[in-house]
XYZ file of C-alpha atoms in Angstrom:
491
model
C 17.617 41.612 -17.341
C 19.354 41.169 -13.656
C 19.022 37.765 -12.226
C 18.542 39.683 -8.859
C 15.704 41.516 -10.165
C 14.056 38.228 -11.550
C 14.771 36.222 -7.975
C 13.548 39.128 -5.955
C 10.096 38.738 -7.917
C 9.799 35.541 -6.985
C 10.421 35.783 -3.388
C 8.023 38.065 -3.455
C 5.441 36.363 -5.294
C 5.955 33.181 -2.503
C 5.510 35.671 -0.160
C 2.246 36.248 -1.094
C 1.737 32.945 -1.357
C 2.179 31.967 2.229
C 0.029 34.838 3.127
C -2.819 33.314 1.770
C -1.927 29.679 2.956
C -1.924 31.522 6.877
C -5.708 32.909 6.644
C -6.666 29.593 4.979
C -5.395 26.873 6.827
C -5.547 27.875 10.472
C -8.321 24.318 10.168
C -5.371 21.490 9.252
C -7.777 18.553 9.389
C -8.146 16.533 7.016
C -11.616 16.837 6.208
C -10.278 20.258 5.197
C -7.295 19.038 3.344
C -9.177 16.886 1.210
C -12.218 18.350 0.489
C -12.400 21.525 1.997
C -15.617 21.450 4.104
C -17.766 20.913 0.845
C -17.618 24.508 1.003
C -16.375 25.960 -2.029
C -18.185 28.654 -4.323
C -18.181 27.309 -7.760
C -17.089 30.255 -9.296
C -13.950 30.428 -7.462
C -13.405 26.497 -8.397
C -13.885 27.562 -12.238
C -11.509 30.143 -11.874
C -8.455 28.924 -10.186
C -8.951 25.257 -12.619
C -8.189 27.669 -15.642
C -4.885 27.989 -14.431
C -4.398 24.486 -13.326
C -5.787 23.274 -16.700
C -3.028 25.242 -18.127
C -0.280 25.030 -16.115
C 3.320 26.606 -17.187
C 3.245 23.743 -20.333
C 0.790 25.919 -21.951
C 1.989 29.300 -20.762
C 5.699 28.159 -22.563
C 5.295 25.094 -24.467
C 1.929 26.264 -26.360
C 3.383 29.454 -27.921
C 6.355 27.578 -28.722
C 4.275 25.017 -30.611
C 3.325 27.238 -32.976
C 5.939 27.159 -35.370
C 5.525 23.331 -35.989
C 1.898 23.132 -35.446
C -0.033 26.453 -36.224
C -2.963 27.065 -34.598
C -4.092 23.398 -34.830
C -4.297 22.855 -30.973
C -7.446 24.718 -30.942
C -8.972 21.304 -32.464
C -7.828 19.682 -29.243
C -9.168 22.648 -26.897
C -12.436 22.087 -28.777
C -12.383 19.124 -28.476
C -11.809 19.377 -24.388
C -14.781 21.312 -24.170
C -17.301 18.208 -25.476
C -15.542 15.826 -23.234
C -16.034 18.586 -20.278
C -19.800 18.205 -21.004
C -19.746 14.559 -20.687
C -18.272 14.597 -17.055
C -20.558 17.217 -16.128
C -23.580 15.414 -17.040
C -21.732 11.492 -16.211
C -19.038 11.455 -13.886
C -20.505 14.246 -11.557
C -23.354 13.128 -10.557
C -22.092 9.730 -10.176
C -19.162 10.636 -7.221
C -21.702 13.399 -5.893
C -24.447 10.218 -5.822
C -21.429 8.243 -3.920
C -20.206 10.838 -1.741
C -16.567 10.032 -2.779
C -13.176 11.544 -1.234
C -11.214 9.962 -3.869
C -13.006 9.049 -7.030
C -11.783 5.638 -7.678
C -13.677 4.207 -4.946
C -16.073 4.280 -7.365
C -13.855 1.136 -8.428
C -13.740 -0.244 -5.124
C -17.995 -0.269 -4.494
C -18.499 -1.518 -8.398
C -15.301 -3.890 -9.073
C -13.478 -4.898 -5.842
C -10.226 -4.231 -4.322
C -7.985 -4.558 -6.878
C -9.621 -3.093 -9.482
C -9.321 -0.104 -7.135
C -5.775 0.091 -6.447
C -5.038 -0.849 -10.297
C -6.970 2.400 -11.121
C -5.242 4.663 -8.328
C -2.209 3.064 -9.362
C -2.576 4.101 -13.127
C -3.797 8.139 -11.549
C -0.658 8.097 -9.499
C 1.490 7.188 -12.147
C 0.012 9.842 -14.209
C -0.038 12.622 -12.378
C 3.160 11.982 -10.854
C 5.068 12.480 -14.851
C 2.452 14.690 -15.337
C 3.521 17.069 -12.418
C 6.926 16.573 -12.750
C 6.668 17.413 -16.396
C 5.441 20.791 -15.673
C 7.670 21.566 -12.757
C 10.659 20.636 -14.907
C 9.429 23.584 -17.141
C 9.432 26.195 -14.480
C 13.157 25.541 -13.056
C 14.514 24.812 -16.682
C 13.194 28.224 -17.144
C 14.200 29.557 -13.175
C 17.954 27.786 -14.264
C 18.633 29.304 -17.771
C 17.710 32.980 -17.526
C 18.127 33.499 -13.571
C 20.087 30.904 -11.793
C 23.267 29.874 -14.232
C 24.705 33.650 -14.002
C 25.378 32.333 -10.458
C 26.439 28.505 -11.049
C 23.795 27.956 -8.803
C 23.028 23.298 -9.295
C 19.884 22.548 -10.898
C 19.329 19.790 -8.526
C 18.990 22.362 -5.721
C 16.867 24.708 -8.207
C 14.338 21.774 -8.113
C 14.793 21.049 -4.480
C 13.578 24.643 -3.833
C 10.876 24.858 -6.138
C 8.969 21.752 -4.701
C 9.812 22.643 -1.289
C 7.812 25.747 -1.952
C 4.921 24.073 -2.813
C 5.307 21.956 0.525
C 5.868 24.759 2.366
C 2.332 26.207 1.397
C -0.090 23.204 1.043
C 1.341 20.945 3.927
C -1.610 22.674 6.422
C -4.804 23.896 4.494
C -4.660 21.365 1.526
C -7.084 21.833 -1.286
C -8.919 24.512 0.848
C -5.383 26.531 0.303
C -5.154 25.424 -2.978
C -9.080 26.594 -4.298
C -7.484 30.289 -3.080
C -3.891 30.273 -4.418
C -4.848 28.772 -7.656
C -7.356 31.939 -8.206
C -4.798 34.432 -7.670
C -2.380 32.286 -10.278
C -4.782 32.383 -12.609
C -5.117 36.117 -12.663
C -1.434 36.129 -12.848
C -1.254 34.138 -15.584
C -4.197 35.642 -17.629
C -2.385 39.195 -16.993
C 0.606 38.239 -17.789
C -0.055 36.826 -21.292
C -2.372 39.765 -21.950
C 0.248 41.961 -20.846
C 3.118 40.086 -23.272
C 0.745 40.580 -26.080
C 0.347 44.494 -25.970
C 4.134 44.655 -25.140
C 5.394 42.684 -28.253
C 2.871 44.461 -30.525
C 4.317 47.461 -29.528
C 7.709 46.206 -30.686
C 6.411 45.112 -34.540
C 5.566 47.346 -36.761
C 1.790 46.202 -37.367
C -1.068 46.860 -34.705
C -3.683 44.587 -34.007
C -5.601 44.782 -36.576
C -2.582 44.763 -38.938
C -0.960 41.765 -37.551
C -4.534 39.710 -37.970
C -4.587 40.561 -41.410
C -0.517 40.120 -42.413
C 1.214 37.417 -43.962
C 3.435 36.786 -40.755
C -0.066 36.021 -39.121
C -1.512 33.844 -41.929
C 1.831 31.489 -41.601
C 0.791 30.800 -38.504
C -2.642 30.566 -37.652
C -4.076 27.661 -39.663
C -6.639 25.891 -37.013
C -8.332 23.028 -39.120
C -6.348 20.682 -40.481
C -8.234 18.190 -42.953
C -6.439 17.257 -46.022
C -4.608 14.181 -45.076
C -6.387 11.850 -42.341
C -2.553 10.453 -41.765
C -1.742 13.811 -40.838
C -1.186 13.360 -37.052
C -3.057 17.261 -36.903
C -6.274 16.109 -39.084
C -8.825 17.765 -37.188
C -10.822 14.190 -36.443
C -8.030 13.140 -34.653
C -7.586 15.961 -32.774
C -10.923 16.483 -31.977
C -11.497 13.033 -30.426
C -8.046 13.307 -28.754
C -9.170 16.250 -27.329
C -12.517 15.028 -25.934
C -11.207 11.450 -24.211
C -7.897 13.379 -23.361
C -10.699 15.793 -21.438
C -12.618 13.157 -20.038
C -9.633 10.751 -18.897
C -7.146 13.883 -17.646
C -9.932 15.802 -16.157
C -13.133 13.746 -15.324
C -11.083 10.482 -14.159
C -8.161 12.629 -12.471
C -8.146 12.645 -8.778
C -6.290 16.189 -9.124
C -9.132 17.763 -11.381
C -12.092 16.496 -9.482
C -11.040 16.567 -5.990
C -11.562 20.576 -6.536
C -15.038 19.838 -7.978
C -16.127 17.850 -4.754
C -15.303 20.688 -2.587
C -18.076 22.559 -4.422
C -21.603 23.042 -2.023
C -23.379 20.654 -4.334
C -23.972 18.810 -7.709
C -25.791 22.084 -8.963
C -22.479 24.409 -8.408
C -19.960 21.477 -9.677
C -21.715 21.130 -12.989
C -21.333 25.079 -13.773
C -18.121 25.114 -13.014
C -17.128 22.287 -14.977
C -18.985 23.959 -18.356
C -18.146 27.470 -17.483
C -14.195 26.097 -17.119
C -14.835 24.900 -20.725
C -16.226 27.310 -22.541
C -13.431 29.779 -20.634
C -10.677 27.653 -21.789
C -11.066 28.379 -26.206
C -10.599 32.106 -25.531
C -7.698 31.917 -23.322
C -6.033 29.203 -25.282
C -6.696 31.331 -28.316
C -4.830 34.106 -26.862
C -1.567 31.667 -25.926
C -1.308 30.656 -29.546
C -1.947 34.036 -30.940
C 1.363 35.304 -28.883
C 2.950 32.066 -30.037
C 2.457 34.026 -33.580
C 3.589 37.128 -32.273
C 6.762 35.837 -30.948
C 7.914 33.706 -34.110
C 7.492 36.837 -36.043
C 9.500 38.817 -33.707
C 12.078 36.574 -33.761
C 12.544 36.343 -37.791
C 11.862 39.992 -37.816
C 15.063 40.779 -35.159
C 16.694 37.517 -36.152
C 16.322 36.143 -32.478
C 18.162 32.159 -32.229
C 15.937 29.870 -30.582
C 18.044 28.879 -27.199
C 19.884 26.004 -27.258
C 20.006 23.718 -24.693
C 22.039 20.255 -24.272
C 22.640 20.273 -28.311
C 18.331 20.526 -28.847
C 16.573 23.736 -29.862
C 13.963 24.359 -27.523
C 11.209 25.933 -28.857
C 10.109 26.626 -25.187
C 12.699 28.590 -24.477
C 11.656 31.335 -27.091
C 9.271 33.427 -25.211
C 11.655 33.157 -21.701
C 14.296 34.147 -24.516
C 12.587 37.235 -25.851
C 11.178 38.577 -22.750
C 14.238 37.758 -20.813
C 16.799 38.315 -22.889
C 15.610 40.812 -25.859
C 16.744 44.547 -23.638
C 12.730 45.092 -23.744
C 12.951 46.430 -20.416
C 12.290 44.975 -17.143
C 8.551 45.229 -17.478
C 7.874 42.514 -19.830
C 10.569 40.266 -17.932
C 8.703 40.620 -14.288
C 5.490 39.943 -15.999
C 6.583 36.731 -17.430
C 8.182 35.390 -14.760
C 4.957 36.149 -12.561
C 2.928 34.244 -15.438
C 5.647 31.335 -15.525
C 5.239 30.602 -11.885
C 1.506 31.431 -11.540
C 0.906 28.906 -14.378
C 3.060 25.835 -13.062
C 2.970 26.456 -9.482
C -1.393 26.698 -9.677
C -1.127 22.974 -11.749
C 2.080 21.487 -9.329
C 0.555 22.519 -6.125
C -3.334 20.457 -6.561
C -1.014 17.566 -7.926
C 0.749 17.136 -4.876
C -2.574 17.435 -2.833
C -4.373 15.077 -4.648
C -1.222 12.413 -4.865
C -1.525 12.486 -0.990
C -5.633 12.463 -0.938
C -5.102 9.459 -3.090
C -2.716 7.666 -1.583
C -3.777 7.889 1.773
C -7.166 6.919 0.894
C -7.097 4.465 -1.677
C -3.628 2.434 -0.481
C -3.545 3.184 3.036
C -7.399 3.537 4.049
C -6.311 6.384 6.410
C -10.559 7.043 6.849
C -10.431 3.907 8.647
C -7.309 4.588 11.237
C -8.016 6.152 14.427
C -8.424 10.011 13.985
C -5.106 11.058 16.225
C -3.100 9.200 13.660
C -4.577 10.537 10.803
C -3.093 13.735 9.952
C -0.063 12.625 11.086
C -0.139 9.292 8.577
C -0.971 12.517 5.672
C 1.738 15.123 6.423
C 4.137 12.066 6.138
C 3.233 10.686 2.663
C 2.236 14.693 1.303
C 6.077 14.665 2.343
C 7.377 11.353 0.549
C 5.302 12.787 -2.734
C 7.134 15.513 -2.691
C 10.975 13.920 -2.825
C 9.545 11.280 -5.837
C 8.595 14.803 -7.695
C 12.480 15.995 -6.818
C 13.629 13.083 -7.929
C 11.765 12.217 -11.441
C 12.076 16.232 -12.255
C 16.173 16.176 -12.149
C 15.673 12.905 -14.348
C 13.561 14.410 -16.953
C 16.830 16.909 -17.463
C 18.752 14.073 -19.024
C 15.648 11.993 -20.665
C 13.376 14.550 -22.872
C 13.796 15.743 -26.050
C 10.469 16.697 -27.375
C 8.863 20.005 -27.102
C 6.791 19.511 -23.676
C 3.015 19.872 -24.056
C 3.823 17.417 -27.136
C 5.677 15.013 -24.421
C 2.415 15.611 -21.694
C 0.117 14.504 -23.541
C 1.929 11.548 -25.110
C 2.443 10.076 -21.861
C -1.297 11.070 -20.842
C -2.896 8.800 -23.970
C -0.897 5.910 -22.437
C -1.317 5.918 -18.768
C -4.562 7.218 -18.543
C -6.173 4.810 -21.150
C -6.500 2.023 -18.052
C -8.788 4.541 -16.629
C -10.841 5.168 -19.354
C -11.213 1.454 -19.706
C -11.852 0.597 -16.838
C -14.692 3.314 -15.622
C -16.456 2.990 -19.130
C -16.283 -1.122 -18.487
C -18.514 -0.162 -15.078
C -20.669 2.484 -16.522
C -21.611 0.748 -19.680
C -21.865 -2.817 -18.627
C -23.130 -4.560 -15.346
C -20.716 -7.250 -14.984
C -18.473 -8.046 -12.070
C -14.767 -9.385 -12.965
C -12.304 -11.971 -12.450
C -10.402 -9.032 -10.154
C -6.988 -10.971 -10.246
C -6.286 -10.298 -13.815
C -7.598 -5.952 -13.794
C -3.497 -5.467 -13.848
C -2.482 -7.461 -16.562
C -5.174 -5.770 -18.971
C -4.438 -2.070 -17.557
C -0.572 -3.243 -18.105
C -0.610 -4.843 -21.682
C -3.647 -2.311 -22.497
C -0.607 0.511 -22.370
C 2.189 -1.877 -24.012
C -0.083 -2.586 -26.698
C -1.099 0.564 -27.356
C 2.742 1.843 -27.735
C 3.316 -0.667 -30.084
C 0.079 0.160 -32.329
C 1.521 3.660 -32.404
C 5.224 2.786 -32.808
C 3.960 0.629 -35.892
C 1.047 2.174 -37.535
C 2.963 3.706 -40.347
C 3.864 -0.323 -41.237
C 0.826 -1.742 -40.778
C -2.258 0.863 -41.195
C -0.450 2.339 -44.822
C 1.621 5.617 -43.059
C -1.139 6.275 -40.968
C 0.249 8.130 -38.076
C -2.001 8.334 -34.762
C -2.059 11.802 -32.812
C -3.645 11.550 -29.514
C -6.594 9.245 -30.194
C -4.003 6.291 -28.987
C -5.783 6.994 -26.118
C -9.267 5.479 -27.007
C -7.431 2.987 -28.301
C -5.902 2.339 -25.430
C -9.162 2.312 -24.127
C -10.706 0.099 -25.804
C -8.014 -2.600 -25.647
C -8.747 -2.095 -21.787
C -12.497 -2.370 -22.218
C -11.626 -5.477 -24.411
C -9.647 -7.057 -21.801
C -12.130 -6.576 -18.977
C -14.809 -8.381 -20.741
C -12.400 -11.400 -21.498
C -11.794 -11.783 -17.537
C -15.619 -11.113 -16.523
C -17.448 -12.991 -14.413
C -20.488 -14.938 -16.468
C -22.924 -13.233 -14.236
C -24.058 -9.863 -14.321
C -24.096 -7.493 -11.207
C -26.142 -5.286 -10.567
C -24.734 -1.158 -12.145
C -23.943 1.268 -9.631
């Protein structure tokens, strides 16, 4: 397919974009940057979070799973969907009862100071190799199939693709973002719907047929219970899945900052449940083209790209719908998708790196208001070079396939958080604040070396993402060691 073609959908598609950021940040304060006026239908909220939930990991990286993994992610997704539950009916009401811009001054009121900044430190660090992770997807992708004809530097492909994202959330904020992130979604949705009628058309089974085929069965094992070593046993999934929910979601700055611009407690909670119960079907129709496209490629004897001396599994359905002479339909339509998905994940991160940093490091609520939004456009625009920066690195430092890579890095950092929120919830002791970083730090050194070793010393058991309630709980652990011996009163 022409690389002019491909590029000329994308201006496009950023074209768009900016329309929508002109009607819906004409307001650049920040009360509208960070939470939007408090003004959000819920149902637009629910929406737009699909896509961010997703992001261009899952709209690559998931099909391309499927060959090592099966269907077994859907353990995980279940899993996501008890854990969404659990910060409807905990977390919510608690930052709605608080009236929080960033949630981990929820820290700051039960804890102290440093307790605070050790927990936005831990959501920054997260969701900045979080971010970056997906954004490295989307111009690997942009670079390989569109950009190389032309010898055109990744460096500046990645350059470009943040500067985008600037370019359309510097003004309206989250209040942009709520609006953008619904018209992604659709995007996205279409385009995998779209992918999956195209490539049947190209097999010889229909829908039906394919469901009931051996090609199918190869892949679409779900539950996974024989061996409890089995890094896919479906316990271990399952739990993954509901702390992974509860820590990346319910104690993420990003995810929640969209559910505080919801009208009330009431509208936050549906969206949060409706997101969940939206997110098996949609995830089920990701892994089911992950089938599709395996079988194509054994069927037509399609090589899974190459890049750097690694195969790259997430390279196969760029490679297919790119690269295949399918025609030019299926290659708009997943580009569209590709950029929908990560730009409706990269574009909140950015947003909510700023909301947190300004509010939890640099108490900008407390500066006078004329230097406010200037203090905010300056450090949206320093979060925005680190995400330049760490994305060219990730070129030279990964290896694994990506949603694999995500979430490994999410059990580690994010287990601090976990800790440290269920320390406040559960007990009503204040701590001995100067030692919070040395837990959250050795909670996440520990916990790497538990996994590194477990084969040794728990007899070849091999931990899948329930490292992070262990992380966890060697962070709970470590908070009651430092408490102080009298109780305070719970929040």
């Amino acid at each position: 397919m022409s690389p002019l073609l491909l590029l000329l959908t994308v201006v496009l598609y950023f074209a768009v974009l900016m329309g929508i950021t002109y009607v819906t940040s004409k307001d650049d304060s920040n009360r509208v940057f960070f939470k939007a006026n408090n003004s959000s239908p819920w149902y637009v909220v629910a929406f737009g979070m699909i896509g961010a939930s997703l992001s261009g990991v899952t709209f690559i990286s998931v099909p391309g799973w499927v060959d090592q993994t099966q269907f077994s992610y859907m353990q995980i997704v279940i899993g996501y969907l008890i854990g969404y539950f659990v910060i409807a009916y905990v977390l919510l009401p608690l930052y709605y009862k608080l009236n929080l811009t960033s949630i981990y001054e929820y820290l700051l009121l039960r804890f102290g100071s440093k307790s605070h900044k050790t927990g936005a430190f831990f959501f920054l660090l997260s969701r900045m190799l979080i971010a970056s992770f997906r954004l490295f997807l989307v111009a690997s992708v942009l670079q390989y199939f569109i950009l190389d004809a032309w010898n055109f530097p990744f460096e500046l492909t990645v350059v470009l693709s943040v500067l985008f994202i600037w370019l359309y959330t510097f003004r309206g904020g989250i209040k942009t973002i709520l609006w953008t992130d619904m018209l992604q979604t659709l995007f996205m949705l279409l385009a995998v719907l779209f992918s999956v009628v195209l490539l049947l058309h190209q097999l010889p089974f229909n829908f039906t047929e394919f469901l009931n085929s051996d090609e199918f069965g190869h892949y679409s094992k779900m539950i996974f219970y024989e061996d409890i070593n089995d890094r896919k046993h479906w316990l271990k999934s399952l739990l993954g899945g509901i702390f992974i929910a509860i820590a990346m979601t319910g104690l993420d700055q990003d995810n929640m900052q969209k559910n505080l611009t919801c009208k009330n407690i009431k509208d936050a909670q549906k969206n949060m449940i409706s997101l969940g119960l939206m997110l098996i079907p949609v995830n089920l129709i990701f892994l089911f083209l992950g089938a599709l496209l395996f079988t194509y490629a054994q069927l037509y004897q399609v090589e899974i790209p190459v890049v750097d001396g690694q195969v790259k599994t997430d390279l196969l359905f760029p490679e297919i719908a790119l690269n295949q002479g399918l025609g030019n339909e299926i290659g708009i339509i997943f580009i569209l998708g590709l950029i929908a998905a990560a730009y409706s994940s990269a574009d909140s991160a950015l947003t909510s790196l700023t909301t947190s940093f300004s509010i939890d490091f640099l108490n900008i609520e407390s500066r006078e208001e004329k230097t406010q939004k200037k203090l905010r456009k300056k450090v949206h625009l320093l979060f925005s070079a680190l995400l330049i920066v760490i994305i060219i690195a990730y070129r030279y430092l990964l290896e694994d396939n990506i949603i694999s890579s995500l979430l490994q890095v999410a059990s580690y950092t994010y287990g601090p958080l976990l800790g440290l929120f269920a320390f406040g919830l559960l007990t009503a002791y204040k701590l001995r604040e100067k030692w919070v970083w040395l837990v959250a730090v050795l909670s996440v050194v520990l916990s790497y070396v538990i996994n590194d070793y477990s084969g040794i010393w728990f007899n070849g058991y091999s931990f899948g993402y329930e490292i992070l309630i262990v992380n966890g709980l060697i962070t709970f652990t470590g908070l009651y060691l430092i408490r102080q011996k009298s109780s305070a009163k719970k929040n």
